[in-house]
Amino acid sequence: MARTIIIEEAGGPEQLKLVDRPVGDPGPGEIRVRHRACGLNFIDVYQRTGLYPLELPHPLGMEAAGEVVAIGAGVDHLKPGDRVAYAAMPPGAYCDERVMPAAQVCPLPDAIDYETAAAVMLQGLTVEYLFHRITELKAGDRVLFHAAAGGVGLIACQWARSEGIELIGTAGTDEKCALAREHGAAHCINYRDADFVAKVKEITDGAGVDVVMDGVGKDTFDGSLDCLRPLGFMISFGNASGPVPPVDLLKLASKGSLKLTRATLFTFLADFDRCQAMARHLFEKVASGAVVPRIGQRFPLEKVDDAHRALEARQTTGSTILTL
């Protein structure tokens, strides 16, 4: 049996329930993994509220780190006792131990501890695909990144600095802006005090940025388009403020033949070789010190409802982990 957080119906943090569930043995292509730390992400909120529907009842959690207990037939890249980390479907990481598909579980280098791994997998792999799998970015390019002091944002700031990319961040307080700059943002705009579109135009001498990476969604989408240079690329990858309404494609034409994609991490992780390569790239960044995840909050597993409330209220900075 393993302590596991489940929801039986969609709704608020009060729907999160701690139960004991049988773990079982891994079948073909599966592993049994004992967790040492779990990550918390906005996708967990989307699943809890029903924005991303699940078949209920269902456990939650997309990210964790721990050790392999047992493997099923056909699993060749892992063995019992291996240190591992993952960001993977299906949800179910909020637990002490689970059986899950092995393909997106990645060997964890000894140089990276479990809490760091749990804090960096989903957010770090998100940054990896944003910077390397969608459009070609090079040193000197300008990127606008919303919520730059959040878990994904602080990793993005460091990643950009390590590759010579000029990152312009936005955040909701002067303290969060300072934190983003400390982590590598070239500029950070307090969107509560200033019009971020006007500030981006000022910073870029009216030219606009090459790429916008927007995980906020509804509240920032139109302004993000206005920050792009002609032929610029808008990457929408999250809905923290709510889903983006339907888009008039003619708007992209009128604003300078803009490009737009709505991307999701798990499309990129679905391919085994690409998933493992992305993880290796991320681990190289972490092991070298180019990316140092900032764990801003820790909550025990049984207080996951409080963790969700803090995340939704934008009271968190950096990554949030659940301790076991």
PDB file of C-alpha atoms in Angstrom, residues 38-41 63-65 85-87 108 112-128 151-152 154-155 158-159 265 278-279 282-283 285-287 291-295 319-321:
ATOM      1  CA  CYS A  38       7.452  15.045  -5.906  1.00  0.00           C
ATOM      2  CA  GLY A  39       6.985  18.239  -7.908  1.00  0.00           C
ATOM      3  CA  LEU A  40       3.998  20.589  -8.059  1.00  0.00           C
ATOM      4  CA  ASN A  41       2.986  22.270 -11.321  1.00  0.00           C
ATOM      5  CA  GLU A  63       6.722  14.722 -11.695  1.00  0.00           C
ATOM      6  CA  ALA A  64       8.882  12.952  -9.108  1.00  0.00           C
ATOM      7  CA  ALA A  65      12.278  11.485  -8.322  1.00  0.00           C
ATOM      8  CA  ALA A  85      13.381  11.163 -12.268  1.00  0.00           C
ATOM      9  CA  TYR A  86      10.503  11.860 -14.583  1.00  0.00           C
ATOM     10  CA  ALA A  87       7.839  14.192 -15.875  1.00  0.00           C
ATOM     11  CA  LEU A 108      19.276  10.450 -12.724  1.00  0.00           C
ATOM     12  CA  ILE A 112      21.788  15.678  -8.771  1.00  0.00           C
ATOM     13  CA  ASP A 113      19.853  15.100  -5.546  1.00  0.00           C
ATOM     14  CA  TYR A 114      16.242  13.943  -5.432  1.00  0.00           C
ATOM     15  CA  GLU A 115      14.692  17.231  -4.345  1.00  0.00           C
ATOM     16  CA  THR A 116      16.497  19.115  -7.106  1.00  0.00           C
ATOM     17  CA  ALA A 117      15.364  16.544  -9.650  1.00  0.00           C
ATOM     18  CA  ALA A 118      11.757  16.705  -8.476  1.00  0.00           C
ATOM     19  CA  ALA A 119      11.908  20.493  -8.686  1.00  0.00           C
ATOM     20  CA  VAL A 120      13.372  20.627 -12.188  1.00  0.00           C
ATOM     21  CA  MET A 121      12.014  17.830 -14.356  1.00  0.00           C
ATOM     22  CA  LEU A 122       8.724  19.171 -15.694  1.00  0.00           C
ATOM     23  CA  GLN A 123       9.736  22.818 -15.595  1.00  0.00           C
ATOM     24  CA  GLY A 124      13.246  22.213 -16.906  1.00  0.00           C
ATOM     25  CA  LEU A 125      12.085  19.963 -19.728  1.00  0.00           C
ATOM     26  CA  THR A 126       9.538  22.638 -20.597  1.00  0.00           C
ATOM     27  CA  VAL A 127      12.327  25.188 -20.940  1.00  0.00           C
ATOM     28  CA  GLU A 128      14.401  22.723 -22.959  1.00  0.00           C
ATOM     29  CA  GLY A 151       9.403  27.834 -11.442  1.00  0.00           C
ATOM     30  CA  VAL A 152       9.604  27.664 -15.238  1.00  0.00           C
ATOM     31  CA  LEU A 154      13.603  31.197 -13.201  1.00  0.00           C
ATOM     32  CA  ILE A 155      14.929  28.197 -15.117  1.00  0.00           C
ATOM     33  CA  GLN A 158      19.228  30.922 -16.341  1.00  0.00           C
ATOM     34  CA  TRP A 159      18.938  28.945 -19.570  1.00  0.00           C
ATOM     35  CA  LEU A 265       5.559  19.255 -23.182  1.00  0.00           C
ATOM     36  CA  MET A 278      15.981  16.164 -23.523  1.00  0.00           C
ATOM     37  CA  ALA A 279      16.553  14.856 -20.000  1.00  0.00           C
ATOM     38  CA  LEU A 282      18.671  19.258 -18.841  1.00  0.00           C
ATOM     39  CA  PHE A 283      20.869  17.252 -16.476  1.00  0.00           C
ATOM     40  CA  LYS A 285      22.731  22.191 -17.545  1.00  0.00           C
ATOM     41  CA  VAL A 286      22.034  21.384 -13.891  1.00  0.00           C
ATOM     42  CA  ALA A 287      25.258  19.447 -13.265  1.00  0.00           C
ATOM     43  CA  VAL A 291      20.773  25.995 -14.169  1.00  0.00           C
ATOM     44  CA  VAL A 292      20.237  25.855 -10.389  1.00  0.00           C
ATOM     45  CA  PRO A 293      16.582  25.189  -9.546  1.00  0.00           C
ATOM     46  CA  ARG A 294      15.264  27.410  -6.772  1.00  0.00           C
ATOM     47  CA  ILE A 295      13.014  25.491  -4.407  1.00  0.00           C
ATOM     48  CA  SER A 319       9.662  25.523  -7.728  1.00  0.00           C
ATOM     49  CA  THR A 320       7.414  23.855  -5.157  1.00  0.00           C
ATOM     50  CA  ILE A 321       8.003  20.292  -4.006  1.00  0.00           C
TER      51      ILE A 321
END
